[in-house]
Coordinates of C-alpha atoms in Angstrom, one line a residue:
M1420 CA 23.0 -2.2 -1.5
G1421 CA 20.6 -2.1 -4.5
Y1422 CA 21.3 -1.2 -8.1
E1423 CA 21.1 2.5 -7.4
D1424 CA 22.8 2.2 -4.0
K1425 CA 19.5 2.2 -2.3
E1426 CA 19.6 0.1 0.8
L1427 CA 17.0 -2.4 1.9
F1428 CA 16.3 -2.4 5.7
V1429 CA 14.6 -5.6 7.0
K1430 CA 13.0 -5.3 10.4
Q1431 CA 11.5 -8.3 12.3
M1432 CA 8.1 -7.3 13.6
R1433 CA 6.9 -10.8 14.9
T1434 CA 8.3 -14.3 14.7
N1435 CA 6.8 -14.8 11.2
L1436 CA 6.6 -11.2 10.0
F1437 CA 9.2 -8.9 8.5
L1438 CA 9.0 -5.3 7.3
M1439 CA 11.1 -4.3 4.3
D1440 CA 11.9 -0.6 4.1
E1441 CA 13.5 0.2 0.8
A1442 CA 15.6 3.4 1.1
H1443 CA 12.8 5.0 3.1
E1444 CA 10.8 5.3 -0.1
A1445 CA 8.4 2.4 0.2
T1446 CA 7.6 -0.6 2.4
G1447 CA 6.8 -4.2 1.8
Y1448 CA 6.2 -7.2 4.0
I1449 CA 7.3 -10.8 4.3
L1450 CA 4.7 -13.0 6.1
I1451 CA 5.8 -16.6 6.7
G1452 CA 3.3 -19.4 7.1
E1453 CA 3.8 -23.1 7.8
E1454 CA 3.7 -24.0 4.1
R1455 CA 4.2 -20.7 2.1
V1456 CA 5.5 -17.2 2.4
A1457 CA 3.7 -14.1 1.2
V1458 CA 5.5 -11.0 -0.1
I1459 CA 3.1 -8.0 0.2
D1460 CA 4.2 -5.2 -2.2
T1461 CA 7.6 -5.2 -3.9
M1462 CA 8.5 -1.5 -3.7
M1463 CA 10.9 0.2 -6.1
G1464 CA 13.0 -2.8 -7.3
Y1465 CA 16.3 -1.5 -6.2
N1466 CA 17.1 -4.7 -4.3
N1467 CA 16.8 -8.4 -5.1
L1468 CA 13.8 -9.2 -3.0
Q1469 CA 13.9 -12.9 -3.7
N1470 CA 17.3 -13.0 -2.1
A1471 CA 15.9 -11.2 0.9
V1472 CA 13.1 -13.7 1.3
R1473 CA 15.5 -16.6 0.8
E1474 CA 17.7 -15.4 3.7
L1475 CA 14.6 -16.1 5.9
T1476 CA 12.9 -19.1 4.4
D1477 CA 13.0 -21.6 1.5
K1478 CA 9.2 -22.0 1.4
P1479 CA 7.3 -21.3 -1.9
I1480 CA 6.6 -17.6 -2.4
I1481 CA 3.3 -15.8 -3.2
V1482 CA 3.7 -12.2 -4.3
I1483 CA 0.8 -9.7 -3.9
N1484 CA 0.6 -6.1 -5.1
T1485 CA -1.9 -4.0 -3.1
H1486 CA -2.2 -1.7 -6.1
G1487 CA -0.5 -0.7 -9.4
H1488 CA 1.7 2.2 -8.5
P1489 CA 5.5 2.0 -9.2
D1490 CA 6.6 2.0 -5.6
H1491 CA 4.6 -1.1 -4.9
I1492 CA 5.3 -3.1 -8.1
Y1493 CA 8.8 -2.5 -9.6
G1494 CA 10.3 -5.2 -7.4
N1495 CA 8.0 -7.7 -9.2
V1496 CA 10.9 -8.4 -11.6
Y1497 CA 12.5 -10.7 -9.0
F1498 CA 9.6 -13.1 -9.2
D1499 CA 7.9 -15.3 -11.8
K1500 CA 4.2 -14.5 -10.9
V1501 CA 2.4 -11.8 -9.0
F1502 CA -1.2 -11.4 -7.8
I1503 CA -3.0 -8.1 -8.3
S1504 CA -6.5 -6.8 -8.7
K1505 CA -7.7 -7.1 -12.3
T1506 CA -8.8 -3.5 -12.0
D1507 CA -5.3 -2.2 -11.5
V1508 CA -3.5 -4.3 -14.1
E1509 CA -3.7 -1.7 -16.8
L1510 CA -2.3 0.9 -14.4
A1511 CA 0.5 -1.4 -13.3
Q1512 CA 1.5 -2.3 -16.9
M1513 CA 1.7 1.4 -17.8
F1514 CA 4.5 1.8 -15.3
L1515 CA 6.2 -1.6 -15.9
L1516 CA 6.4 -1.1 -19.6
E1517 CA 7.9 2.4 -19.4
P1518 CA 10.9 2.4 -21.8
Q1519 CA 13.3 3.7 -19.1
F1520 CA 12.3 1.0 -16.7
I1521 CA 12.5 -1.7 -19.3
E1522 CA 16.0 -0.6 -20.3
K1523 CA 17.2 -0.7 -16.7
M1524 CA 15.8 -4.2 -16.3
K1525 CA 17.4 -5.4 -19.5
K1526 CA 20.8 -4.3 -18.2
R1527 CA 20.2 -6.5 -15.2
N1528 CA 18.8 -9.5 -17.2
L1529 CA 15.4 -9.0 -15.5
T1530 CA 11.9 -9.2 -17.0
V1531 CA 8.4 -8.3 -15.9
P1532 CA 6.5 -11.4 -14.6
T1533 CA 3.0 -12.4 -15.5
F1534 CA 0.0 -11.2 -13.4
E1535 CA -2.7 -13.3 -11.9
Y1536 CA -5.8 -11.9 -10.4
I1537 CA -7.1 -11.8 -6.9
E1538 CA -10.3 -10.1 -5.7
E1539 CA -12.4 -9.5 -2.7
G1540 CA -13.5 -12.7 -1.1
D1541 CA -10.3 -14.6 -1.9
V1542 CA -8.4 -16.2 0.9
I1543 CA -4.7 -16.8 0.6
D1544 CA -3.7 -19.8 2.8
L1545 CA 0.0 -19.8 3.8
G1546 CA -0.5 -22.7 6.2
G1547 CA -1.7 -21.9 9.7
I1548 CA -2.1 -18.3 8.7
T1549 CA -4.3 -16.6 6.1
L1550 CA -4.7 -13.4 4.2
K1551 CA -8.3 -12.3 3.4
V1552 CA -8.6 -10.0 0.5
Y1553 CA -10.9 -6.9 0.5
A1554 CA -11.3 -4.2 -2.2
L1555 CA -10.8 -0.6 -1.2
P1556 CA -11.1 1.6 -4.3
G1557 CA -10.0 5.1 -3.6
H1558 CA -6.3 5.8 -4.0
T1559 CA -6.5 3.6 -7.1
L1560 CA -9.5 1.9 -8.5
G1561 CA -8.1 -1.6 -7.8
E1562 CA -6.6 -1.0 -4.3
L1563 CA -6.7 -4.0 -2.1
V1564 CA -6.3 -4.4 1.7
L1565 CA -5.3 -7.7 3.3
L1566 CA -6.5 -8.9 6.7
C1567 CA -4.5 -11.5 8.6
P1568 CA -7.1 -12.6 11.2
E1569 CA -4.7 -14.9 13.1
E1570 CA -2.3 -12.0 13.8
R1571 CA -5.1 -9.3 13.7
I1572 CA -3.1 -7.2 11.2
L1573 CA -4.5 -5.1 8.3
F1574 CA -2.1 -4.6 5.5
S1575 CA -3.5 -1.5 3.9
G1576 CA -1.1 -0.6 1.0
D1577 CA -1.7 3.1 0.4
G1578 CA -5.5 2.9 0.9
I1579 CA -5.3 3.6 4.7
N1580 CA -2.3 5.6 5.8
H1581 CA -1.1 8.9 7.3
H1582 CA -1.0 10.7 3.9
L1583 CA -3.8 9.6 1.7
Y1584 CA -3.4 10.7 -1.9
L1585 CA -6.7 11.3 -3.6
Q1586 CA -5.8 14.2 -5.9
G1587 CA -5.0 12.3 -9.0
E1588 CA -7.3 11.6 -11.9
G1589 CA -7.1 7.8 -11.2
C1590 CA -8.5 8.3 -7.7
L1591 CA -12.1 8.3 -6.5
F1592 CA -13.9 11.5 -5.6
I1593 CA -13.9 12.2 -1.8
E1594 CA -17.6 11.2 -1.5
D1595 CA -17.0 7.9 -3.2
A1596 CA -13.9 7.3 -1.2
V1597 CA -15.9 7.6 2.0
K1598 CA -18.5 5.1 0.7
S1599 CA -15.7 2.7 -0.3
L1600 CA -14.1 2.9 3.2
D1601 CA -17.5 2.6 4.9
R1602 CA -18.1 -0.6 3.2
I1603 CA -15.2 -2.3 5.0
M1604 CA -15.2 -0.3 8.3
F1605 CA -16.1 -3.6 10.0
L1606 CA -12.5 -4.5 9.7
E1607 CA -11.7 -2.1 12.5
N1608 CA -13.1 -4.8 14.8
E1609 CA -11.1 -7.6 13.1
A1610 CA -7.6 -6.1 13.4
D1611 CA -5.6 -4.4 16.2
V1612 CA -3.0 -2.7 14.0
I1613 CA -2.3 -1.4 10.5
L1614 CA 0.8 -1.8 8.4
H1615 CA 0.6 0.4 5.3
G1616 CA 2.8 0.8 2.3
H1617 CA 5.1 3.5 3.7
A1618 CA 5.3 2.4 7.3
R1619 CA 8.3 1.7 9.5
D1620 CA 6.2 0.4 12.4
Y1621 CA 2.6 -0.4 13.5
D1622 CA -0.3 2.0 13.6
D1623 CA -3.2 1.5 15.9
I1624 CA -6.3 0.3 14.0
T1625 CA -8.1 3.5 14.9
L1626 CA -6.2 5.2 12.1
M1627 CA -8.9 3.7 9.9
R1628 CA -11.7 5.6 11.7
A1629 CA -9.6 8.8 11.9
L1630 CA -9.0 8.8 8.2
R1631 CA -12.7 8.2 7.5
D1632 CA -13.6 11.1 9.7
G1633 CA -11.0 13.3 8.0
L1634 CA -12.6 12.5 4.6
Q1635 CA -16.0 13.4 6.0
E1636 CA -14.7 16.8 7.2
I1637 CA -13.8 17.6 3.7
I1638 CA -17.3 16.7 2.5
D1639 CA -18.8 18.8 5.3
G1640 CA -16.7 21.8 4.2
K1641 CA -14.6 21.9 7.4
T1642 CA -11.6 23.0 5.3
S1643 CA -10.8 26.6 6.3
N1644 CA -7.4 25.5 7.6
D1645 CA -6.4 23.4 4.6
T1646 CA -3.2 24.4 2.9
I1647 CA -1.8 24.3 -0.6
Y1648 CA 0.4 21.3 -1.6
K1649 CA 2.5 21.2 -4.7
S1650 CA 3.7 18.0 -6.3
R1651 CA 5.8 17.4 -9.4
F1652 CA 3.5 14.4 -10.0
S1653 CA 0.0 15.9 -9.7
G1654 CA 0.5 19.6 -9.6
E1655 CA -1.2 21.8 -7.0
S1656 CA -3.7 20.3 -4.6
L1657 CA -5.1 20.9 -1.1
Y1658 CA -3.9 19.3 2.1
H1659 CA -6.4 18.5 4.8
E1660 CA -5.0 17.6 8.2
F1661 CA -6.9 15.2 10.4
S1662 CA -6.4 14.0 14.0
V1663 CA -6.0 10.6 15.6
P1664 CA -6.9 9.5 19.1
E1665 CA -4.4 10.4 21.8
G1666 CA -2.6 7.9 23.9
L1667 CA -2.4 5.2 21.2
K1668 CA 0.5 4.0 19.0
F1669 CA 1.0 5.9 15.7
Q1670 CA 4.3 6.0 13.9
Q1671 CA 3.8 9.5 12.5
D1672 CA 2.7 12.7 14.2
K1673 CA 1.1 14.4 11.2
H1674 CA -1.9 13.0 9.3
G1675 CA -3.5 14.4 6.1
I1676 CA -5.4 13.9 2.9
L1677 CA -4.4 15.4 -0.4
Y1678 CA -7.3 16.3 -2.7
K1679 CA -8.5 18.8 -5.3
S1680 CA -11.5 21.1 -4.7
D1681 CA -13.2 19.9 -7.9
R1682 CA -13.0 16.2 -6.8
I1683 CA -15.0 16.3 -3.6
Y1684 CA -18.6 15.7 -4.6
T1685 CA -19.7 12.8 -6.8
R1686 CA -20.8 14.1 -10.3

């Protein structure tokens, strides 16, 4: 159990790949190479993730945050160094330096580690297996996705998932989000499956195209069936449901985009 009695569920996906589901709130991944191991996103920090990794391997650890939101970075406190996009450092620090979070960490003798930067074009070599870094600004300005070409997996953080949040002030407008996604759409030919930041299983890579088409529907005004969504974090927004191809593996049945009507068209 974690410090708030939030359990960490670890699921083996492949011989060298493990999914970490922390209290069904967020998901991270452990990818083990011949020489190093990558931890992709550290979730909410309820559980000692270094211990979780050490139960699997004693290889040197490389930690990567796909973006700077709390449910992907709070577990950084269990490590000495973390890689993130330079664009999202300010966002991450805003959450990591919250007084309430700092106080909780002090009680557990934990501190926030240093950040180092990664960017599109970087390749993280784990030994026999690699992670290629691509930028996908949208959900945050510094969102990153990671392609593992050897396993044909795309780790997409919150940038490509079943419920894309684009309603916040730190998100791109819908038109710009489409352009951002279009720039890396070639990755649909480089991977077979997606593992995103709130997954409990694989999604077929066609989720990427389906999400892109859903964004385009909003731009084209095909929104008559959109519903109101209320959040304590971002207030009232709109929810646009999109469809995925039939007969393929998707771990959720409902797929949607959260947005605001004044944040569709680029100013």
